[in-house]
XYZ file of C-alpha atoms in Angstrom:
310
model
C -32.731 -12.126 36.447
C -32.099 -10.286 33.169
C -28.985 -8.661 34.545
C -27.605 -12.051 35.625
C -28.307 -13.428 32.154
C -26.536 -10.503 30.453
C -23.620 -10.814 32.810
C -23.285 -14.538 32.067
C -23.575 -13.863 28.295
C -20.836 -11.224 28.539
C -18.528 -13.629 30.376
C -19.146 -16.324 27.706
C -18.326 -13.891 24.915
C -15.156 -12.784 26.632
C -14.132 -16.366 27.262
C -14.895 -17.342 23.674
C -12.929 -14.436 22.305
C -9.964 -15.306 24.528
C -10.054 -18.931 23.371
C -10.086 -17.874 19.752
C -7.018 -15.711 20.304
C -5.218 -18.510 22.152
C -6.037 -20.936 19.372
C -4.705 -18.522 16.753
C -1.513 -18.121 18.704
C -1.069 -21.912 19.116
C -1.086 -22.382 15.349
C 2.436 -20.863 15.220
C 4.387 -23.285 17.389
C 7.811 -22.410 18.815
C 9.408 -24.735 16.279
C 7.581 -22.953 13.430
C 8.581 -19.526 14.659
C 12.226 -20.634 14.969
C 12.074 -21.966 11.413
C 10.587 -18.726 10.106
C 13.133 -16.635 12.020
C 16.004 -18.546 10.341
C 14.352 -18.004 6.940
C 13.929 -14.300 7.807
C 17.624 -13.939 8.537
C 18.535 -15.238 5.095
C 15.799 -13.139 3.490
C 17.233 -9.989 5.170
C 20.684 -10.702 3.780
C 19.388 -11.249 0.230
C 17.126 -8.171 0.395
C 19.909 -5.893 1.676
C 22.188 -7.165 -1.079
C 19.698 -6.174 -3.808
C 20.009 -2.601 -2.558
C 23.732 -2.417 -1.875
C 25.300 -4.145 -4.864
C 26.082 -1.928 -7.841
C 25.883 -4.460 -10.673
C 22.373 -5.039 -12.092
C 23.043 -8.688 -12.997
C 24.218 -9.417 -9.446
C 21.252 -7.506 -8.064
C 18.821 -9.652 -10.081
C 20.579 -12.787 -8.864
C 20.088 -11.787 -5.241
C 16.490 -10.939 -5.909
C 15.942 -14.364 -7.485
C 17.340 -15.983 -4.354
C 15.120 -13.749 -2.234
C 11.992 -14.761 -4.133
C 12.749 -18.488 -3.849
C 13.507 -18.167 -0.145
C 10.357 -16.101 0.448
C 8.132 -18.619 -1.275
C 9.768 -21.399 0.788
C 9.146 -19.466 3.987
C 5.534 -18.726 3.091
C 4.966 -22.441 2.460
C 5.479 -22.958 6.223
C 2.017 -23.779 7.705
C 0.301 -20.676 9.143
C 3.077 -18.331 7.905
C 0.318 -15.765 7.364
C 0.601 -14.995 11.086
C 4.356 -14.303 10.926
C 5.126 -10.572 10.392
C 8.677 -10.710 8.940
C 9.469 -7.547 10.882
C 13.200 -7.673 10.042
C 12.383 -7.031 6.378
C 10.454 -3.796 7.046
C 13.192 -1.515 5.612
C 13.003 -3.017 2.159
C 9.760 -4.990 1.945
C 6.195 -4.053 2.785
C 3.797 -6.519 4.351
C 0.337 -5.013 4.564
C -2.526 -7.023 6.069
C -6.154 -6.220 5.262
C -8.011 -5.055 8.419
C -10.273 -8.178 8.209
C -7.189 -10.412 8.021
C -8.385 -12.096 4.858
C -5.161 -11.374 2.927
C -1.894 -9.532 2.931
C -0.046 -7.857 0.103
C 3.747 -8.055 -0.047
C 5.649 -5.633 -2.236
C 9.208 -4.439 -2.795
C 11.228 -2.585 -5.403
C 14.473 -3.353 -7.269
C 16.535 -0.278 -8.250
C 18.664 -0.297 -11.361
C 21.826 1.595 -12.337
C 19.991 3.706 -14.904
C 17.676 5.100 -12.250
C 14.654 2.941 -13.132
C 12.861 0.432 -10.871
C 11.063 -2.874 -11.156
C 8.517 -3.872 -8.602
C 7.747 -7.302 -7.218
C 4.858 -8.505 -5.134
C 2.412 -11.160 -4.189
C -0.888 -11.445 -2.381
C -1.082 -14.093 0.310
C -4.562 -15.247 1.163
C -5.457 -16.374 4.692
C -6.517 -20.021 4.662
C -8.317 -21.932 7.403
C -5.856 -24.815 7.438
C -2.755 -22.602 7.201
C -1.839 -23.858 3.722
C -0.265 -21.509 1.182
C -2.359 -19.603 -1.348
C -0.475 -16.980 -3.288
C -1.364 -14.659 -6.152
C 1.879 -13.424 -7.733
C 1.993 -9.883 -9.091
C 3.753 -9.196 -12.378
C 5.000 -5.624 -12.843
C 3.943 -4.779 -16.391
C 4.332 -1.018 -16.196
C 6.421 -0.700 -19.357
C 3.595 -2.212 -21.402
C 0.778 -0.198 -19.801
C 0.235 2.708 -22.145
C -2.630 4.193 -20.126
C -2.048 4.471 -16.375
C -5.773 4.813 -15.944
C -6.544 1.310 -17.267
C -8.073 -1.507 -15.194
C -5.435 -4.236 -14.668
C -4.988 -7.527 -12.880
C -2.201 -9.521 -11.219
C -0.719 -10.387 -14.608
C -0.335 -6.808 -15.796
C 0.116 -5.029 -12.459
C 0.964 -1.321 -12.291
C 3.773 -2.013 -9.834
C 4.459 -0.022 -6.695
C 5.632 -0.558 -3.156
C 2.579 -0.045 -0.979
C 2.865 1.446 2.486
C -0.776 1.923 3.567
C -4.028 0.003 3.070
C -7.451 1.564 3.598
C -10.634 -0.588 3.441
C -13.808 0.832 1.909
C -16.928 -1.088 2.950
C -20.648 -0.714 2.412
C -23.513 -2.986 3.552
C -24.253 -5.814 1.055
C -21.475 -4.605 -1.302
C -18.096 -6.210 -1.900
C -15.339 -4.271 -0.087
C -12.450 -2.729 -1.950
C -9.093 -1.540 -0.654
C -7.268 1.708 -1.377
C -3.498 1.306 -1.483
C -0.993 4.189 -1.166
C 2.292 3.391 -2.873
C 5.680 4.667 -3.857
C 6.601 3.921 -7.461
C 10.023 5.473 -8.085
C 10.507 6.131 -11.808
C 13.746 7.566 -13.270
C 16.732 9.772 -12.643
C 14.518 12.852 -13.130
C 11.154 12.053 -11.569
C 9.451 10.048 -8.853
C 5.925 8.668 -8.834
C 3.407 7.889 -6.140
C 0.130 6.170 -6.699
C -3.332 5.773 -5.134
C -4.380 2.329 -6.262
C -7.582 0.374 -5.747
C -7.523 -3.416 -5.102
C -10.691 -5.553 -5.229
C -11.514 -9.207 -5.658
C -14.068 -10.845 -7.974
C -14.254 -14.421 -6.703
C -10.610 -15.518 -7.157
C -9.755 -12.781 -9.594
C -7.648 -9.764 -8.523
C -8.631 -6.391 -9.939
C -6.504 -3.219 -9.775
C -8.232 0.111 -10.490
C -11.793 1.254 -10.000
C -13.771 4.238 -11.260
C -14.122 5.996 -7.933
C -11.864 9.091 -8.083
C -13.710 12.318 -8.734
C -11.716 14.725 -10.917
C -12.212 18.488 -10.740
C -14.282 19.813 -13.670
C -14.427 16.386 -15.307
C -17.641 14.420 -15.974
C -16.047 11.000 -15.447
C -14.103 9.422 -12.619
C -10.583 8.027 -12.762
C -9.571 4.454 -11.961
C -6.270 5.338 -10.202
C -4.343 8.428 -9.334
C -0.656 8.738 -10.290
C 1.572 11.630 -9.163
C 4.802 12.350 -10.968
C 7.203 15.085 -9.779
C 10.793 16.232 -9.589
C 13.006 13.557 -7.975
C 14.518 16.079 -5.548
C 11.065 16.994 -4.302
C 9.502 15.419 -1.172
C 5.791 14.628 -1.495
C 3.260 13.789 1.249
C 0.680 11.129 0.406
C -1.030 9.713 3.445
C -4.340 8.819 5.063
C -5.881 10.834 7.943
C -8.194 8.493 9.873
C -9.802 11.306 11.907
C -10.858 13.137 8.767
C -11.355 9.935 6.698
C -9.379 11.568 3.933
C -6.374 10.814 1.761
C -4.309 13.991 1.765
C -1.479 14.957 -0.585
C 0.726 17.777 -1.665
C -0.548 19.908 -4.558
C 2.055 19.663 -7.319
C 2.767 22.508 -9.701
C 5.635 23.545 -12.049
C 8.077 25.911 -10.465
C 8.144 27.817 -13.787
C 4.864 28.628 -15.550
C 6.257 27.769 -18.931
C 7.064 24.217 -17.735
C 3.362 23.175 -17.572
C 3.033 19.477 -18.351
C 6.650 18.556 -17.797
C 6.751 16.351 -14.710
C 10.484 16.842 -13.957
C 9.637 20.550 -13.085
C 6.737 19.762 -10.754
C 7.194 20.306 -7.005
C 5.055 20.687 -3.976
C 3.664 24.249 -3.723
C 3.009 24.175 0.061
C -0.738 23.561 -0.360
C -2.614 20.332 0.100
C -5.522 18.601 -1.630
C -7.377 15.468 -0.633
C -9.882 12.688 -1.379
C -12.720 12.320 1.101
C -13.574 8.641 1.289
C -17.224 7.776 0.747
C -19.158 5.072 -1.048
C -19.389 4.665 -4.018
C -16.704 7.202 -4.909
C -14.003 9.447 -3.427
C -14.691 13.181 -3.512
C -11.912 15.618 -4.454
C -11.257 18.446 -1.943
C -9.088 21.419 -2.661
C -7.024 23.456 -0.197
C -7.095 21.329 2.878
C -4.369 22.148 5.403
C -2.203 19.975 7.585
C -1.824 21.198 11.165
C 1.490 19.306 11.211
C 4.278 20.058 8.771
C 5.018 17.542 6.059
C 7.319 14.876 7.364
C 10.882 14.374 6.231
C 10.004 10.669 6.072
C 7.635 11.120 3.199
C 10.168 9.980 0.611
C 11.446 7.015 2.617
C 10.175 3.483 1.898
C 8.645 3.204 5.335
C 5.164 4.551 6.079
C 5.027 8.354 6.197
C 3.876 9.975 9.366
C 0.158 10.473 9.580
C -1.362 13.867 9.184
C -3.281 14.250 12.410
C -5.706 17.080 11.727
C -7.226 18.509 8.578
C -9.249 21.670 8.310
C -10.343 24.038 5.533
C -7.968 26.847 4.790
C -9.114 30.252 6.023
C -9.718 32.908 3.451
C -7.563 36.041 3.864
């Protein structure tokens, strides 16, 4: 009797889950998908133009058209479900694993080698209506890259990976791995933390353990020679963020970021609540990927293990 009850309960759960998935799919009608595909075609053209044109004024004009078109597309009911796959080369759409929001980011390169970043957070709504939190890149006015910021003074970056950190009865937060560009001499990458306090967006959190330091950092920023390729990725199997160790290629260049390169060793942050623990000398079984400096997501490091002592 108990087995029959459990079997019936199992079938009900499967049926309910299937219905929920079908209902979610029905929300995006063929007409809506067609409308969003047309918008996506225009968005792709505008986005590509911001990269290919050489004049900064023209580039900004295309970006303005892109922003207006994107907001118009996102106003389409239930657009949260549309992935905008054709924009993947230039624009990152990262959904939180619990599907409560997605963060959309992209960069605008300028002739002098600098970058400006754009972004917005789209919240999932029950009725499919639009709820956006625009992100304003205020990097030039942020004097301390360790400061806690919000959507109005965002430490801009193009994010390519999102990692949730959860704990029972605690508000979750999300670790973001991002590419930040910088100048003609150096590139930056960032480990950012995103959290929500009611309707307020918060960037940065005191969770990063620093070697031989009594206090934690709110975010981690790497700056290195522009010709250097740097790995910064998440290994799910090890539950660790792993990255190249950066060092000056000449000892007398200590503290000058344009002389910092990867020294063939790797460090990492082991993810735990309430903070991330710094680990030295972890090793990738796979070589660092040539994709690490591309805008798309770098290849994942599949296996981490402590370095052997020789």
